[in-house]
mmCIF file of C-alpha atoms and ligand atoms in Angstrom:
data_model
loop_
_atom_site.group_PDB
_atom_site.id
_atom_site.type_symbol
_atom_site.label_atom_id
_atom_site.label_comp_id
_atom_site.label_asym_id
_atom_site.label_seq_id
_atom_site.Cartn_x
_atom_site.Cartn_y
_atom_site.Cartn_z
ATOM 1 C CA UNK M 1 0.000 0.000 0.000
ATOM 2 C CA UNK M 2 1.430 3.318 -0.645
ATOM 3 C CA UNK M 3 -0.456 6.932 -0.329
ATOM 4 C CA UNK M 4 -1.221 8.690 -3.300
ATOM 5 C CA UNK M 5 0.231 11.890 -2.264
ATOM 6 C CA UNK M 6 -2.599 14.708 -3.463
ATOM 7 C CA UNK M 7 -1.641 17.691 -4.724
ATOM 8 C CA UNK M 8 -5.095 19.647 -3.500
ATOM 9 C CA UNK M 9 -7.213 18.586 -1.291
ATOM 10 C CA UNK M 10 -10.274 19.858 -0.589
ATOM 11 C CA UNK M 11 -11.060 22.204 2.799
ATOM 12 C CA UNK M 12 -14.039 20.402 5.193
ATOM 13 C CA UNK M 13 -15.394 19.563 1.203
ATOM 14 C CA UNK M 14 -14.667 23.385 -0.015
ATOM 15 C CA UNK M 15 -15.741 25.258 2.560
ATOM 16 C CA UNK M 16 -14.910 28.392 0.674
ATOM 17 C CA UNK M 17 -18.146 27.784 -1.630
ATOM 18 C CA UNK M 18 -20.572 25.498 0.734
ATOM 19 C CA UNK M 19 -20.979 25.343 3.950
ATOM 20 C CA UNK M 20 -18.387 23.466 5.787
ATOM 21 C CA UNK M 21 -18.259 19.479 6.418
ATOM 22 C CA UNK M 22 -21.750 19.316 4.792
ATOM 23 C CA UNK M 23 -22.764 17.070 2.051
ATOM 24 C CA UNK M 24 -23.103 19.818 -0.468
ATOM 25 C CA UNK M 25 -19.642 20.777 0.621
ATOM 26 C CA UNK M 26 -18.296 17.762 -1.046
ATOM 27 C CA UNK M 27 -20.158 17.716 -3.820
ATOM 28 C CA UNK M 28 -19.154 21.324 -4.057
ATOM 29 C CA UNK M 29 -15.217 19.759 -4.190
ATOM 30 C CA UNK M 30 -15.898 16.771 -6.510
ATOM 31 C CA UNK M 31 -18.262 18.599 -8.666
ATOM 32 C CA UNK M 32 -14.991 20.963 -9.533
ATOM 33 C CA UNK M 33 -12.925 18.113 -10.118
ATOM 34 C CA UNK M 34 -11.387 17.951 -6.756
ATOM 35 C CA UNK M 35 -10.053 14.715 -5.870
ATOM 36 C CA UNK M 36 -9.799 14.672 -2.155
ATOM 37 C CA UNK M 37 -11.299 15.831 0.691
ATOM 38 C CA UNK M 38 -10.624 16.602 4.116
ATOM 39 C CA UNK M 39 -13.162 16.170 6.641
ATOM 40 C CA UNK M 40 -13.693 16.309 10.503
ATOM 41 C CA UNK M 41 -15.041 13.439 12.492
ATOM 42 C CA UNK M 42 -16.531 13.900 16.136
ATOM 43 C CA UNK M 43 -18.984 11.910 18.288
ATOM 44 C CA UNK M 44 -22.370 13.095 19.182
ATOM 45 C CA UNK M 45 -23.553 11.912 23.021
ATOM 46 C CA UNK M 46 -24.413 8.412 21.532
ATOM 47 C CA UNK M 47 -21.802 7.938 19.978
ATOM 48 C CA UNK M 48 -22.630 8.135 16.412
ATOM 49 C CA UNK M 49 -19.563 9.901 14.594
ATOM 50 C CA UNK M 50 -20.617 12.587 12.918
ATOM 51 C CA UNK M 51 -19.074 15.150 10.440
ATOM 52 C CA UNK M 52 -18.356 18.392 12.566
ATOM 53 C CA UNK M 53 -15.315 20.479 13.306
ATOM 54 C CA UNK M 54 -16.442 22.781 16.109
ATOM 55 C CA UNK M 55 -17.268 21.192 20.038
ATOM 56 C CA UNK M 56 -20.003 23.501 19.573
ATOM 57 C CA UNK M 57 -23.338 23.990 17.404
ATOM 58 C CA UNK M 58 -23.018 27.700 17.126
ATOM 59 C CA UNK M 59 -21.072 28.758 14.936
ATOM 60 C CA UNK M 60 -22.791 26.358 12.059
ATOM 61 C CA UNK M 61 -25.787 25.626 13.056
ATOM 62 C CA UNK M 62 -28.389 27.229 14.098
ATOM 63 C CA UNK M 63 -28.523 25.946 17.336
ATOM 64 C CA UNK M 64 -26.209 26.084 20.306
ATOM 65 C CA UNK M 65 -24.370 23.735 22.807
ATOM 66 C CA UNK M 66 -22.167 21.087 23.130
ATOM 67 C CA UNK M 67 -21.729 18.604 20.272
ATOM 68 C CA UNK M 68 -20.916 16.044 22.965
ATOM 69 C CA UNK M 69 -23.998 16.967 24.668
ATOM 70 C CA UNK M 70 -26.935 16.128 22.012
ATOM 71 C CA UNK M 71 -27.840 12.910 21.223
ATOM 72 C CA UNK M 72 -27.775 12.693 17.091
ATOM 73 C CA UNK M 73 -31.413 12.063 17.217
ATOM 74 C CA UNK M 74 -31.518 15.914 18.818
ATOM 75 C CA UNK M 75 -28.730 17.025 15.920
ATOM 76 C CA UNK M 76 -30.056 15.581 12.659
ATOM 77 C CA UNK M 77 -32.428 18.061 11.756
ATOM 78 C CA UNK M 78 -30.787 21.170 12.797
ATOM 79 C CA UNK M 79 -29.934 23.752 9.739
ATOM 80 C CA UNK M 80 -26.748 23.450 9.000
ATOM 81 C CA UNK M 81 -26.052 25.538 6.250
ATOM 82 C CA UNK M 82 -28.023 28.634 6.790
ATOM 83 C CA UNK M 83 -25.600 29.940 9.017
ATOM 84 C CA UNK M 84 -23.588 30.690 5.206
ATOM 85 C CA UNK M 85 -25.679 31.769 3.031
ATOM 86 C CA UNK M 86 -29.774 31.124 2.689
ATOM 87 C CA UNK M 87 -29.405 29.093 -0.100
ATOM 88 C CA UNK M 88 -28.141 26.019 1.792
ATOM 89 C CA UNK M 89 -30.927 26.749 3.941
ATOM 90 C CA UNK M 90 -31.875 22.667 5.400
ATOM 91 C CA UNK M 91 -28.096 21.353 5.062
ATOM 92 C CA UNK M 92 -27.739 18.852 7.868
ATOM 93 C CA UNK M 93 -24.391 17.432 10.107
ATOM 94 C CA UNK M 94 -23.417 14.961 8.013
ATOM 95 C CA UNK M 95 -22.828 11.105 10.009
ATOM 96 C CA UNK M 96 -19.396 9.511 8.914
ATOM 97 C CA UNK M 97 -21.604 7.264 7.234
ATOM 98 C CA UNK M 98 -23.458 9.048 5.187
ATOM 99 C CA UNK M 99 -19.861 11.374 4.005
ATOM 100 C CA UNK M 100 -18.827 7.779 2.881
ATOM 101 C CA UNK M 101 -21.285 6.867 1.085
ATOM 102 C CA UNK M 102 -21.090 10.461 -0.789
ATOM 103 C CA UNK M 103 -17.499 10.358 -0.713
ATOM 104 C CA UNK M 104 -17.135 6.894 -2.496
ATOM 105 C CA UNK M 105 -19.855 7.759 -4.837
ATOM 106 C CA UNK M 106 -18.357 10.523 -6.300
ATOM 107 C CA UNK M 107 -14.629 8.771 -6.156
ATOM 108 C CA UNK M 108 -13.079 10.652 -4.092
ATOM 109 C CA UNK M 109 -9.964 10.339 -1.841
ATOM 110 C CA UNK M 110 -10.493 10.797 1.829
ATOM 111 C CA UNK M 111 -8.372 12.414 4.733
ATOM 112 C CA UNK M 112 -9.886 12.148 7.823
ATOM 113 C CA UNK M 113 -9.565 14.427 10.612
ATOM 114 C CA UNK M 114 -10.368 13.050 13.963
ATOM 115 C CA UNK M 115 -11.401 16.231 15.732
ATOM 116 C CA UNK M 116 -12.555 14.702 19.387
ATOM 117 C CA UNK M 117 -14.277 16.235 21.995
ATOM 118 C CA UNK M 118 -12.461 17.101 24.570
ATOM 119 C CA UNK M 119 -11.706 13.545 26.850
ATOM 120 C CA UNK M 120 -13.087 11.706 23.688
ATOM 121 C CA UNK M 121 -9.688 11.546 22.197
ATOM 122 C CA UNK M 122 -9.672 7.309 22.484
ATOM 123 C CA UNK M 123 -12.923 6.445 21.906
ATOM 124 C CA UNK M 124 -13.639 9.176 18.659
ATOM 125 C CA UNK M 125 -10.623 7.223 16.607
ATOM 126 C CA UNK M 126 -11.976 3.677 17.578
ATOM 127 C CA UNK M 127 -15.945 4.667 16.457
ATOM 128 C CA UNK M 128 -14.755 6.347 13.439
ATOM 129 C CA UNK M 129 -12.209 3.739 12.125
ATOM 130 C CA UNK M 130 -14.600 0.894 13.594
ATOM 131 C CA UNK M 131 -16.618 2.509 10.747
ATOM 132 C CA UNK M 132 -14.451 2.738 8.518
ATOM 133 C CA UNK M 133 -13.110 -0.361 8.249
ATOM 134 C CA UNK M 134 -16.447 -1.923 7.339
ATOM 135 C CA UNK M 135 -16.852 0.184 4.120
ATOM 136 C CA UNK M 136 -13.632 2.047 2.864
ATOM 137 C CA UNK M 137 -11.626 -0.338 0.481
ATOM 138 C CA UNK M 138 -9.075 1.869 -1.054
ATOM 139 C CA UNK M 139 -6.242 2.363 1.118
ATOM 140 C CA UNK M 140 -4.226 4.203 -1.460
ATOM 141 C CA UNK M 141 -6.722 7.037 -0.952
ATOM 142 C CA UNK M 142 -7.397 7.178 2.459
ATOM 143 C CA UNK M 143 -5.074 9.235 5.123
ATOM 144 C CA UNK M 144 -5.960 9.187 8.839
ATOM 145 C CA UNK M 145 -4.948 12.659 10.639
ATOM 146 C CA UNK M 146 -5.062 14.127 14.151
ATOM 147 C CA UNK M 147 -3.991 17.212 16.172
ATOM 148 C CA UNK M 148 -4.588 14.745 19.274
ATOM 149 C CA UNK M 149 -1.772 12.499 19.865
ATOM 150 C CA UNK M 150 -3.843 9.630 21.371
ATOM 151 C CA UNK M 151 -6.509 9.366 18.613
ATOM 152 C CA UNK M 152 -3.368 8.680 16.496
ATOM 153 C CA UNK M 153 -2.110 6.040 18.826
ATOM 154 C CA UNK M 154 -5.404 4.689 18.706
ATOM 155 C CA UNK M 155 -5.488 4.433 14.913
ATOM 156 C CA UNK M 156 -2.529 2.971 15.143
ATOM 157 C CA UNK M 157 -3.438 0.378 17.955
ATOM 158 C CA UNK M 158 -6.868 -0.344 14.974
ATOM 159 C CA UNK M 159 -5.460 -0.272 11.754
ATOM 160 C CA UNK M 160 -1.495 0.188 11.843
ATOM 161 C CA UNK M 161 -1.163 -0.495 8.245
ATOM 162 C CA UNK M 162 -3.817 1.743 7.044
ATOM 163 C CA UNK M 163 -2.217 5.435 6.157
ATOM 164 C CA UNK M 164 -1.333 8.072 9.074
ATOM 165 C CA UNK M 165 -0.665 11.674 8.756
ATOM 166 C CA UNK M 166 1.251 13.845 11.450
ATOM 167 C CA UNK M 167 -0.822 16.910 12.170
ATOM 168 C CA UNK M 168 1.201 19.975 13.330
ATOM 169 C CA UNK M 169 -0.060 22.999 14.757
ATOM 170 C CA UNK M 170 1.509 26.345 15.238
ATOM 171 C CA UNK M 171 3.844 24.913 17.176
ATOM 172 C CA UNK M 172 6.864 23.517 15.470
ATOM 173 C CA UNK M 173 7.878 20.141 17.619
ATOM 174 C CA UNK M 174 11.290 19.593 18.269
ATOM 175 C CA UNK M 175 11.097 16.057 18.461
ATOM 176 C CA UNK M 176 9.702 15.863 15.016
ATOM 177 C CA UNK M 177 11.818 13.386 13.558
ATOM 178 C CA UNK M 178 10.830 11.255 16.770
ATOM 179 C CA UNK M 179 7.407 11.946 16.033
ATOM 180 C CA UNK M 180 7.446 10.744 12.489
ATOM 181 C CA UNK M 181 8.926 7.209 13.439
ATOM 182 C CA UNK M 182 6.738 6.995 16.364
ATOM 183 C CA UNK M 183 3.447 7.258 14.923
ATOM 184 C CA UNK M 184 5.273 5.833 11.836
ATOM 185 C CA UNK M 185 3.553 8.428 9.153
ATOM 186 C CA UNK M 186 2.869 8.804 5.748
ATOM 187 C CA UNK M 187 2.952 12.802 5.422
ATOM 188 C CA UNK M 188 3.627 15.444 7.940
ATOM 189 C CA UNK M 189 0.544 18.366 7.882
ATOM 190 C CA UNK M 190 1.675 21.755 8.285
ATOM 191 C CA UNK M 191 0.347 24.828 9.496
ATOM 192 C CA UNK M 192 0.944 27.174 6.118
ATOM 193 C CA UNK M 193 1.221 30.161 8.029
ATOM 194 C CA UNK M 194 3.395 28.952 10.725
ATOM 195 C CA UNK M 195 6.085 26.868 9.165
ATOM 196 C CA UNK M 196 9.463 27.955 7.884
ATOM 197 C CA UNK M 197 11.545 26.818 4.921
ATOM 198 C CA UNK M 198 13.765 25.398 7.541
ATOM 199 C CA UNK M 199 11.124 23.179 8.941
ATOM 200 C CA UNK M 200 10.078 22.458 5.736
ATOM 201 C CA UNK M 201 13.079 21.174 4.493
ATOM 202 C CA UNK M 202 14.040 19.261 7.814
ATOM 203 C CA UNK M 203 11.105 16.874 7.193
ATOM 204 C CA UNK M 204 12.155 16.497 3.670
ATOM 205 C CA UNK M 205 15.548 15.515 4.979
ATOM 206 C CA UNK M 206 13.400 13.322 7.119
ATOM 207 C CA UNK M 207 11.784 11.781 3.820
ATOM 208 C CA UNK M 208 8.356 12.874 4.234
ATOM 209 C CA UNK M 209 5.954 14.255 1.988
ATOM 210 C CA UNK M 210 4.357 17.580 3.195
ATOM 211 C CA UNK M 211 0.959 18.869 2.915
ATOM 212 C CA UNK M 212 -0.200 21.976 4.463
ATOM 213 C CA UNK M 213 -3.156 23.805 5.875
ATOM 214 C CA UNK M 214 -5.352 26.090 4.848
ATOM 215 C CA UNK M 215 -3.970 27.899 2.087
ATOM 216 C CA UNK M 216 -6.270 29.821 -0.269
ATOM 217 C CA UNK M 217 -3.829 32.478 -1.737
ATOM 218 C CA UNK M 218 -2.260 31.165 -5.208
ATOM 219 C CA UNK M 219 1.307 33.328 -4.133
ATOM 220 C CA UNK M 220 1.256 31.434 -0.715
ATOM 221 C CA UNK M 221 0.889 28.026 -2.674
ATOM 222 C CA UNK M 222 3.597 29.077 -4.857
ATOM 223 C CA UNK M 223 5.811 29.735 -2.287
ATOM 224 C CA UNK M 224 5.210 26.892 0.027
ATOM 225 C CA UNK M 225 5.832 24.804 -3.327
ATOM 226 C CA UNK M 226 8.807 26.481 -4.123
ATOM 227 C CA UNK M 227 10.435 25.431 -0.360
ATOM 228 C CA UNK M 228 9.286 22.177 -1.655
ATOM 229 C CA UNK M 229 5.588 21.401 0.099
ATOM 230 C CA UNK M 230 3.655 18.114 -2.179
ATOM 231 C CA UNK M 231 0.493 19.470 -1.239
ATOM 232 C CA UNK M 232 -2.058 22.082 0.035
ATOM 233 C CA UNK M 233 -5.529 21.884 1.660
ATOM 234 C CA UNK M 234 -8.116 24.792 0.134
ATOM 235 C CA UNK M 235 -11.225 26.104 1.027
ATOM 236 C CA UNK M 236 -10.962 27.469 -2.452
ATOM 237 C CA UNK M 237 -8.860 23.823 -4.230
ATOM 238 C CA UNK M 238 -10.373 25.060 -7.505
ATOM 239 C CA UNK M 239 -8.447 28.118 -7.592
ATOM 240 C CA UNK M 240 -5.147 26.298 -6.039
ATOM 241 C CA UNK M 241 -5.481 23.695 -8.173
ATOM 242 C CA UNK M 242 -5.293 25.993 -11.091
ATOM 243 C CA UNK M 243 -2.401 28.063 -10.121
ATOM 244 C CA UNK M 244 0.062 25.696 -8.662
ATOM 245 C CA UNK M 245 3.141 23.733 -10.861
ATOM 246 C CA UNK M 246 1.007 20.451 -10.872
ATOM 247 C CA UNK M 247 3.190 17.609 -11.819
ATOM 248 C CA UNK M 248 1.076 14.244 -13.297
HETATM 249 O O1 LIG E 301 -6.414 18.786 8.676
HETATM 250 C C1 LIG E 301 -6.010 20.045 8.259
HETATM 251 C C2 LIG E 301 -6.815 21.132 8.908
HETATM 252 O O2 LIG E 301 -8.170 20.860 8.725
HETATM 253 C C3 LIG E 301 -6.514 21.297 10.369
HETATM 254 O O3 LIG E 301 -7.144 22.393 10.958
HETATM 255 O O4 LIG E 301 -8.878 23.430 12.355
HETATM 256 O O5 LIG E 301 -9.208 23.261 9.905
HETATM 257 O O6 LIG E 301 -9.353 21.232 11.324
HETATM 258 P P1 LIG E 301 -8.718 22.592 11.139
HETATM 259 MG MG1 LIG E 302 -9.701 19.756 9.820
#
């Protein structure tokens, strides 16, 4: 098995033009010709993972609380895509599930984010890769990522041969290299507006392919690219897609 390294990858589905980690959102991505999508996975109080990146319902939905407070029963209706713009008025929180289905459907490539609520670092990874592993085939085109070092162990502990990514924050670690053979990765994530050249070209020195978060600006792609970064997540992939060096 060996990752398909992808050049763009699209933000929460492209969160630039639909509301985020919605259904529309990746049908928003594939519909451009995207060919991968990043999305984040959380657990509602029952435990069914769902597609959310905020611990809390306000700032996309149009109700409020804690994520890990709401049954999905209480969650499944809300509006989640009014919040952006009327026309995705009736959008709903995706489950895992029913991203997969979408996500296979439309052949896509998958990264996914496990984004836990806080002290639901263990048990997020084992629902959502528990999931996983009774309907995602393709390997090549799957990539497993968290800020949260014990939802990666857990992945690991599940599914060691399936593919990891180290996510770094803003925060450059020092024990990177450690890091890497540790969780024993198939890309490091970056934070585009944090990391240096230097950094950069430690973990090539290291080996590892680099992607890197959030970058919407076609000079900042250019740039990262130029210090010698594989790949970039976009809210707006369509526009990176069209103004980065894209090697086939
Ligand atoms: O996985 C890359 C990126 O999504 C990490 O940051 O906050 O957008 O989930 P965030
Ligand atoms: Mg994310």
């Amino acid at each position: 098995m060996s990752l398909k390294i992808p050049k763009i990858i699209g933000h929460r589905g492209a969160c630039g033009y639909a509301p985020e980690n919605t259904l529309e959102s990746i049908h928003t991505a594939a519909d451009m010709g995207i060919q991968w999508v990043e999305l984040d996975v959380k657990l509602t109080k029952d435990e069914v993972p769902i597609i959310m990146h905020d611990d809390t319902l306000d700032r996309t939905t149009n109700s409020t609380g804690n994520v890990a407070e709401k049954t999905y029963q209480e969650l499944k209706e809300l509006d989640a895509g009014s919040w952006y713009a009327d026309s995705f008025y009736g959008a709903h929180i995706p489950t895992l599930e029913q991203a997969i289905e979408v996500i296979i459907d439309r052949g896509l490539g998958l990264n996914l984010e496990i984004k836990p609520c806080p002290g639901r670092e263990k048990l997020t990874a084992e629902v959502a890769l528990d999931l996983l592993s009774t309907i995602w085939d393709d390997h090549d085109r799957l990539l497993i990522s968290s800020f949260q070092n014990v939802s990666l162990e857990t992945a690991m502990d599940i599914a060691y041969d399936w593919h990891r990514g180290l996510l770094i924050g803003e925060e450059f670690p020092e024990n990177i290299e450690e890091l890497i053979k540790f969780f024993d990765v198939s890309c490091v994530n970056v934070n585009a507006n944090t990391i240096t050249r230097e950094e950069v070209e430690q973990i090539i020195e290291i080996g590892m392919p680099i992607l890197s978060y959030t970058v919407n600006q076609p000079d900042q792609a250019r740039l990262l690219q130029s210090w010698g970064v594989d790949g970039f997540f976009s809210d707006t992939p369509d526009v990176i897609q069209e103004n980065i060096f894209i090697v086939h």
